[in-house]
Amino acid sequence: MSSPWPSVTKTFHHSPYEAIDPRNPSLSAQGKVVIVTGGASGGGKSIATAFTIAGARAVIILGRTKETLEATTQVLSSLALSQTKKPSLIRYFVADVRDTQAIALVFQTVRQEIGAVDILVNNAGYLSTLDTTENSDIEDYWTSFEVNVKGTLNVVQAFLRFGRDKTATAKRQPTILNVSTAGVHLPCIPRYSSYAASKVAAWKLVEYVAFETAGSVRVFSIHPGSIETDMSRKANIQPLDDFALPGAFCVWLSATPEADFLHGRLVWSNWDVQELMERKPEIIREDLFTLKLSGWHD
C-alpha cells in the first residue's frame, strides 16, 4: 500500500520490518526501565508490547482506568514469560498525567523500587469532541490542552527531576519519546483545532526539552502512524497501519545511536529508517522536521 500523504522516504511502511523488529538482538532493551503513559491501550500498548519483546528489564504503564491497566499488565506479563530471554518486570500505576503530584510520586516510586528510568514514552493524549472552534464546548476543548500540554510537562519534568539517572554515561543516555501527530504539520483538518493546537504546543515544549538537555538526554517526537485506537474510533478514522508499527519504531529510536541526529525532530513511524540515515547530512544541514515559520529566512 502506498502512502496517502507525501513521504520523505521512497519506502513508506505500514508494518514493522527487519530494521526495526524488536526481536532483533541489535535493538535489545535488556537492562532498560521503560515508562509508557497511556500504556494500557492504543499506541501506548503497541509501544509497551514492543519493549517487552525487546527484553526491557521493566515496562511500567500508566493510565487512569485500573481495569484496563490490569488487563494489559496480564497480557504483557504473559508475553514476557514467553520470551527466551529474562522476562520483563511488568507493573502499572493508576495516575492522571494532569495530576502533578501523582506523576511525581510515580517516578519517585519507580526510582526507589526498580531503578532509574531509561526510556520515557509520553503517549497519553486526549481528543475533544470534534467540532468547529465556534461551536466547541470550551471545557472539553481545553481538556486537550490539560492532557496534551500540561500532561506532557508533568511527565517530562518528573522524569527529568526524579526518574532519570543524571550521572548516566554517553553510551546510556536516557531517552524521551514523545508521541505526537501528523496533525501538527498537515493542512488544517476540519473540526480538529483543539487536538492540533494542543499537540503543536506540546511539540514546541518537547523541542525546548531537547534544546535544554542536549548531550544528556535523547529526545524524539514521532507520528505513530494510523493505527486503531480509542481516538481513531472516536474520530471515525479507518486505520491504515499495523498496530505494531509505532512500538517497533520506538524501540529502534531508543536503541540506535545512529538515530541521534534526529534528536529534537519529529519523524513518522512509517518512514524508512535506512533512507532517513542516508539523508542525515541533508536533514542536519537544512534543519528538517522541526517547528519553524517557512519563508522567514533562507
Short mmCIF file of C-alpha atoms in Angstrom, two decimals:
data_model
loop_
_atom_site.label_atom_id
_atom_site.label_comp_id
_atom_site.label_asym_id
_atom_site.label_seq_id
_atom_site.Cartn_x
_atom_site.Cartn_y
_atom_site.Cartn_z
CA MET A 1 0.00 0.00 0.00
CA SER A 2 1.39 3.42 -0.94
CA SER A 3 1.34 6.47 1.29
CA PRO A 4 -1.83 8.59 1.32
CA TRP A 5 0.43 11.52 2.25
CA PRO A 6 3.69 12.92 0.85
CA SER A 7 6.60 10.89 2.25
CA VAL A 8 10.19 11.97 2.82
CA THR A 9 11.36 8.41 2.13
CA LYS A 10 10.63 6.46 -1.02
CA THR A 11 9.59 3.49 1.07
CA PHE A 12 6.55 4.13 3.26
CA HIS A 13 5.96 1.33 5.75
CA HIS A 14 2.63 0.21 7.14
CA SER A 15 4.03 -2.57 9.34
CA PRO A 16 7.29 -3.43 11.12
CA TYR A 17 10.26 -4.63 9.06
CA GLU A 18 13.63 -6.19 9.82
CA ALA A 19 15.49 -2.98 10.65
CA ILE A 20 13.04 -2.05 13.41
CA ASP A 21 11.95 -5.52 14.54
CA PRO A 22 12.07 -5.53 18.37
CA ARG A 23 13.20 -9.18 18.22
CA ASN A 24 16.41 -8.03 16.55
CA PRO A 25 19.27 -8.58 19.06
CA SER A 26 20.86 -5.30 17.97
CA LEU A 27 17.78 -3.47 19.28
CA SER A 28 17.71 -5.21 22.65
CA ALA A 29 16.30 -3.20 25.54
CA GLN A 30 17.89 -5.54 28.07
CA GLY A 31 18.57 -3.80 31.37
CA LYS A 32 16.38 -0.81 30.49
CA VAL A 33 13.49 0.54 32.57
CA VAL A 34 10.68 1.93 30.42
CA ILE A 35 7.66 4.03 31.42
CA VAL A 36 4.77 4.45 28.97
CA THR A 37 1.98 6.89 29.76
CA GLY A 38 -1.37 5.90 28.32
CA GLY A 39 0.21 2.47 28.05
CA ALA A 40 -2.85 0.28 28.52
CA SER A 41 -4.38 0.73 25.07
CA GLY A 42 -3.82 2.07 21.58
CA GLY A 43 -0.38 3.30 20.62
CA GLY A 44 0.83 3.07 24.21
CA LYS A 45 0.00 -0.62 24.32
CA SER A 46 1.81 -1.12 21.00
CA ILE A 47 4.90 0.56 22.42
CA ALA A 48 4.78 -1.28 25.75
CA THR A 49 4.42 -4.56 23.86
CA ALA A 50 7.43 -3.82 21.67
CA PHE A 51 9.67 -3.02 24.63
CA THR A 52 8.53 -6.22 26.33
CA ILE A 53 9.50 -8.17 23.20
CA ALA A 54 12.83 -6.31 23.15
CA GLY A 55 13.55 -7.63 26.64
CA ALA A 56 13.39 -4.47 28.74
CA ARG A 57 14.19 -5.05 32.41
CA ALA A 58 10.93 -3.36 33.38
CA VAL A 59 7.96 -1.99 31.45
CA ILE A 60 5.72 0.28 33.52
CA ILE A 61 2.42 1.52 32.13
CA LEU A 62 0.40 4.48 33.41
CA GLY A 63 -3.26 5.26 32.88
CA ARG A 64 -6.49 6.34 34.55
CA THR A 65 -8.52 3.12 34.39
CA LYS A 66 -7.45 0.35 36.73
CA GLU A 67 -9.35 -2.41 34.92
CA THR A 68 -7.74 -1.62 31.57
CA LEU A 69 -4.30 -1.36 33.16
CA GLU A 70 -4.74 -4.71 34.90
CA ALA A 71 -5.84 -6.42 31.69
CA THR A 72 -2.90 -5.06 29.70
CA THR A 73 -0.48 -5.91 32.51
CA GLN A 74 -1.67 -9.52 32.36
CA VAL A 75 -1.18 -9.62 28.58
CA LEU A 76 2.30 -8.13 28.80
CA SER A 77 3.28 -10.39 31.69
CA SER A 78 2.27 -13.48 29.70
CA LEU A 79 4.22 -12.17 26.73
CA ALA A 80 7.26 -11.52 28.92
CA LEU A 81 7.17 -15.07 30.31
CA SER A 82 7.06 -16.48 26.77
CA GLN A 83 10.35 -14.83 25.86
CA THR A 84 13.50 -16.96 25.85
CA LYS A 85 15.42 -14.09 27.44
CA LYS A 86 14.92 -12.99 31.03
CA PRO A 87 11.29 -11.85 31.24
CA SER A 88 10.50 -8.19 31.80
CA LEU A 89 9.00 -6.96 35.04
CA ILE A 90 5.58 -5.53 34.19
CA ARG A 91 3.91 -3.01 36.51
CA TYR A 92 1.19 -0.42 36.30
CA PHE A 93 0.25 2.75 38.14
CA VAL A 94 -3.14 4.43 38.15
CA ALA A 95 -2.34 8.09 37.55
CA ASP A 96 -3.71 11.01 35.57
CA VAL A 97 -0.98 12.91 33.71
CA ARG A 98 -2.73 16.16 34.67
CA ASP A 99 -2.02 15.45 38.36
CA THR A 100 1.43 16.90 39.05
CA GLN A 101 1.87 15.32 42.48
CA ALA A 102 0.64 11.88 41.40
CA ILE A 103 3.01 11.79 38.44
CA ALA A 104 5.96 12.92 40.56
CA LEU A 105 5.17 10.16 43.05
CA VAL A 106 5.11 7.53 40.30
CA PHE A 107 8.61 8.44 39.14
CA GLN A 108 9.94 8.64 42.69
CA THR A 109 8.47 5.22 43.48
CA VAL A 110 9.87 3.63 40.33
CA ARG A 111 13.29 5.11 41.02
CA GLN A 112 13.30 3.79 44.59
CA GLU A 113 11.78 0.34 43.96
CA ILE A 114 13.04 -0.55 40.46
CA GLY A 115 15.75 1.88 39.44
CA ALA A 116 16.41 4.85 37.20
CA VAL A 117 14.11 5.25 34.21
CA ASP A 118 15.99 4.83 30.94
CA ILE A 119 13.16 5.45 28.48
CA LEU A 120 10.11 7.67 28.89
CA VAL A 121 7.32 7.35 26.33
CA ASN A 122 4.99 10.34 26.58
CA ASN A 123 1.93 8.85 24.90
CA ALA A 124 -1.17 9.82 26.91
CA GLY A 125 -3.41 12.15 24.93
CA TYR A 126 -6.93 13.49 24.61
CA LEU A 127 -9.15 14.22 21.60
CA SER A 128 -12.08 16.50 22.33
CA THR A 129 -15.45 16.12 20.63
CA LEU A 130 -14.87 17.12 17.03
CA ASP A 131 -16.45 20.46 16.18
CA THR A 132 -15.63 23.88 14.82
CA THR A 133 -13.87 26.34 17.09
CA GLU A 134 -17.05 28.43 17.20
CA ASN A 135 -19.25 25.56 18.35
CA SER A 136 -16.87 23.61 20.60
CA ASP A 137 -17.57 23.19 24.29
CA ILE A 138 -14.88 25.26 25.99
CA GLU A 139 -14.25 22.84 28.86
CA ASP A 140 -13.96 19.83 26.56
CA TYR A 141 -11.80 21.84 24.15
CA TRP A 142 -9.47 22.89 26.97
CA THR A 143 -9.13 19.35 28.25
CA SER A 144 -6.99 18.72 25.16
CA PHE A 145 -4.54 21.31 26.48
CA GLU A 146 -4.73 20.00 30.05
CA VAL A 147 -3.81 16.48 28.92
CA ASN A 148 -1.65 17.09 25.86
CA VAL A 149 0.33 20.09 27.14
CA LYS A 150 0.18 20.16 30.95
CA GLY A 151 0.29 16.36 30.99
CA THR A 152 3.39 16.37 28.82
CA LEU A 153 5.03 18.96 31.08
CA ASN A 154 4.19 16.99 34.23
CA VAL A 155 5.54 13.73 32.86
CA VAL A 156 8.70 15.16 31.32
CA GLN A 157 9.51 17.26 34.37
CA ALA A 158 9.03 14.32 36.75
CA PHE A 159 11.27 12.19 34.54
CA LEU A 160 14.00 14.85 34.47
CA ARG A 161 13.78 15.61 38.19
CA PHE A 162 13.18 12.20 39.71
CA GLY A 163 13.26 9.42 37.15
CA ARG A 164 16.43 9.59 35.09
CA ASP A 165 19.98 8.82 36.11
CA LYS A 166 21.66 12.22 35.93
CA THR A 167 25.09 10.54 36.03
CA ALA A 168 24.40 8.31 33.02
CA THR A 169 27.27 7.97 30.57
CA ALA A 170 27.04 8.99 26.93
CA LYS A 171 26.51 5.35 25.95
CA ARG A 172 23.49 5.08 28.25
CA GLN A 173 21.81 8.44 27.89
CA PRO A 174 18.15 8.37 28.93
CA THR A 175 15.62 8.81 26.15
CA ILE A 176 12.32 10.68 25.82
CA LEU A 177 9.96 9.52 23.09
CA ASN A 178 7.11 11.99 22.60
CA VAL A 179 4.12 10.61 20.71
CA SER A 180 2.90 13.50 18.58
CA THR A 181 0.73 13.50 15.46
CA ALA A 182 0.97 14.38 11.79
CA GLY A 183 -1.81 16.87 12.54
CA VAL A 184 0.79 19.34 13.84
CA HIS A 185 2.09 19.95 10.34
CA LEU A 186 -0.68 18.85 7.96
CA PRO A 187 -3.00 21.47 6.45
CA CYS A 188 -5.96 22.31 8.69
CA ILE A 189 -8.36 19.41 9.13
CA PRO A 190 -11.98 20.39 9.77
CA ARG A 191 -13.05 20.20 13.45
CA TYR A 192 -9.59 19.26 14.75
CA SER A 193 -8.39 22.62 16.07
CA SER A 194 -8.21 21.67 19.76
CA TYR A 195 -6.23 18.50 19.15
CA ALA A 196 -3.89 20.00 16.57
CA ALA A 197 -3.26 23.22 18.50
CA SER A 198 -2.56 21.40 21.78
CA LYS A 199 -0.24 18.96 20.04
CA VAL A 200 1.65 21.82 18.36
CA ALA A 201 2.17 23.36 21.80
CA ALA A 202 3.40 20.03 23.17
CA TRP A 203 5.74 19.62 20.20
CA LYS A 204 7.34 23.02 20.86
CA LEU A 205 7.63 22.17 24.55
CA VAL A 206 9.47 18.97 23.69
CA GLU A 207 11.73 20.88 21.27
CA TYR A 208 12.74 23.07 24.21
CA VAL A 209 13.41 19.99 26.33
CA ALA A 210 15.64 18.67 23.54
CA PHE A 211 17.48 22.01 23.42
CA GLU A 212 17.91 22.22 27.20
CA THR A 213 19.06 18.63 27.68
CA ALA A 214 21.21 18.20 24.57
CA GLY A 215 24.14 15.91 25.36
CA SER A 216 22.50 14.35 28.41
CA VAL A 217 19.04 13.18 27.23
CA ARG A 218 18.00 11.90 23.80
CA VAL A 219 14.67 13.42 22.74
CA PHE A 220 12.48 12.48 19.78
CA SER A 221 8.92 13.20 18.67
CA ILE A 222 7.07 10.72 16.49
CA HIS A 223 3.91 10.48 14.46
CA PRO A 224 2.79 6.94 15.37
CA GLY A 225 1.04 6.20 12.11
CA SER A 226 -2.62 5.43 11.59
CA ILE A 227 -3.49 2.56 13.93
CA GLU A 228 -6.69 1.56 15.69
CA THR A 229 -7.07 3.44 18.98
CA ASP A 230 -9.83 4.93 21.10
CA MET A 231 -9.11 8.24 19.37
CA SER A 232 -9.34 6.79 15.87
CA ARG A 233 -12.68 5.22 16.74
CA LYS A 234 -13.93 8.49 18.24
CA ALA A 235 -12.91 10.32 15.08
CA ASN A 236 -14.23 7.53 12.83
CA ILE A 237 -10.83 7.15 11.15
CA GLN A 238 -10.08 3.91 9.33
CA PRO A 239 -6.68 2.51 10.43
CA LEU A 240 -4.09 2.14 7.68
CA ASP A 241 -1.14 0.74 9.62
CA ASP A 242 -0.26 -2.36 11.61
CA PHE A 243 -0.81 -1.97 15.35
CA ALA A 244 2.81 -2.99 16.00
CA LEU A 245 4.40 -0.26 13.83
CA PRO A 246 4.81 2.59 16.36
CA GLY A 247 6.16 0.24 19.01
CA ALA A 248 8.80 -1.19 16.72
CA PHE A 249 9.81 2.29 15.56
CA CYS A 250 10.18 3.48 19.17
CA VAL A 251 12.41 0.51 20.01
CA TRP A 252 14.62 1.39 17.04
CA LEU A 253 14.89 5.06 18.05
CA SER A 254 15.76 4.22 21.65
CA ALA A 255 18.35 1.57 20.78
CA THR A 256 20.13 3.07 17.79
CA PRO A 257 22.95 5.60 18.37
CA GLU A 258 22.87 6.31 14.63
CA ALA A 259 19.46 7.92 15.21
CA ASP A 260 20.95 10.65 17.40
CA PHE A 261 20.84 13.14 14.52
CA LEU A 262 17.04 13.02 14.85
CA HIS A 263 17.29 14.49 18.37
CA GLY A 264 14.68 17.23 18.77
CA ARG A 265 12.95 16.38 15.49
CA LEU A 266 9.57 14.90 14.59
CA VAL A 267 9.60 11.81 12.39
CA TRP A 268 6.91 9.46 11.13
CA SER A 269 6.93 5.81 12.18
CA ASN A 270 6.18 5.00 8.54
CA TRP A 271 9.42 6.45 7.18
CA ASP A 272 12.14 4.01 6.25
CA VAL A 273 14.97 4.24 8.78
CA GLN A 274 17.74 3.32 6.36
CA GLU A 275 16.67 6.08 3.98
CA LEU A 276 16.47 8.54 6.89
CA MET A 277 20.04 7.72 7.89
CA GLU A 278 21.19 8.14 4.29
CA ARG A 279 19.69 11.65 4.34
CA LYS A 280 21.41 12.58 7.62
CA PRO A 281 23.66 15.33 6.14
CA GLU A 282 20.69 16.98 4.43
CA ILE A 283 18.44 16.70 7.50
CA ILE A 284 21.07 18.37 9.70
CA ARG A 285 22.07 20.99 7.12
CA GLU A 286 18.50 22.03 6.33
CA ASP A 287 17.30 21.55 9.93
CA LEU A 288 14.43 19.43 8.71
CA PHE A 289 11.49 18.07 10.73
CA THR A 290 11.41 20.94 13.24
CA LEU A 291 8.80 23.60 14.01
CA LYS A 292 9.51 26.83 12.17
CA LEU A 293 7.97 29.58 10.03
CA SER A 294 8.55 28.78 6.38
CA GLY A 295 9.94 31.67 4.35
CA TRP A 296 11.21 33.57 7.39
CA HIS A 297 14.85 33.21 6.37
CA ASP A 298 16.91 31.42 3.74
#
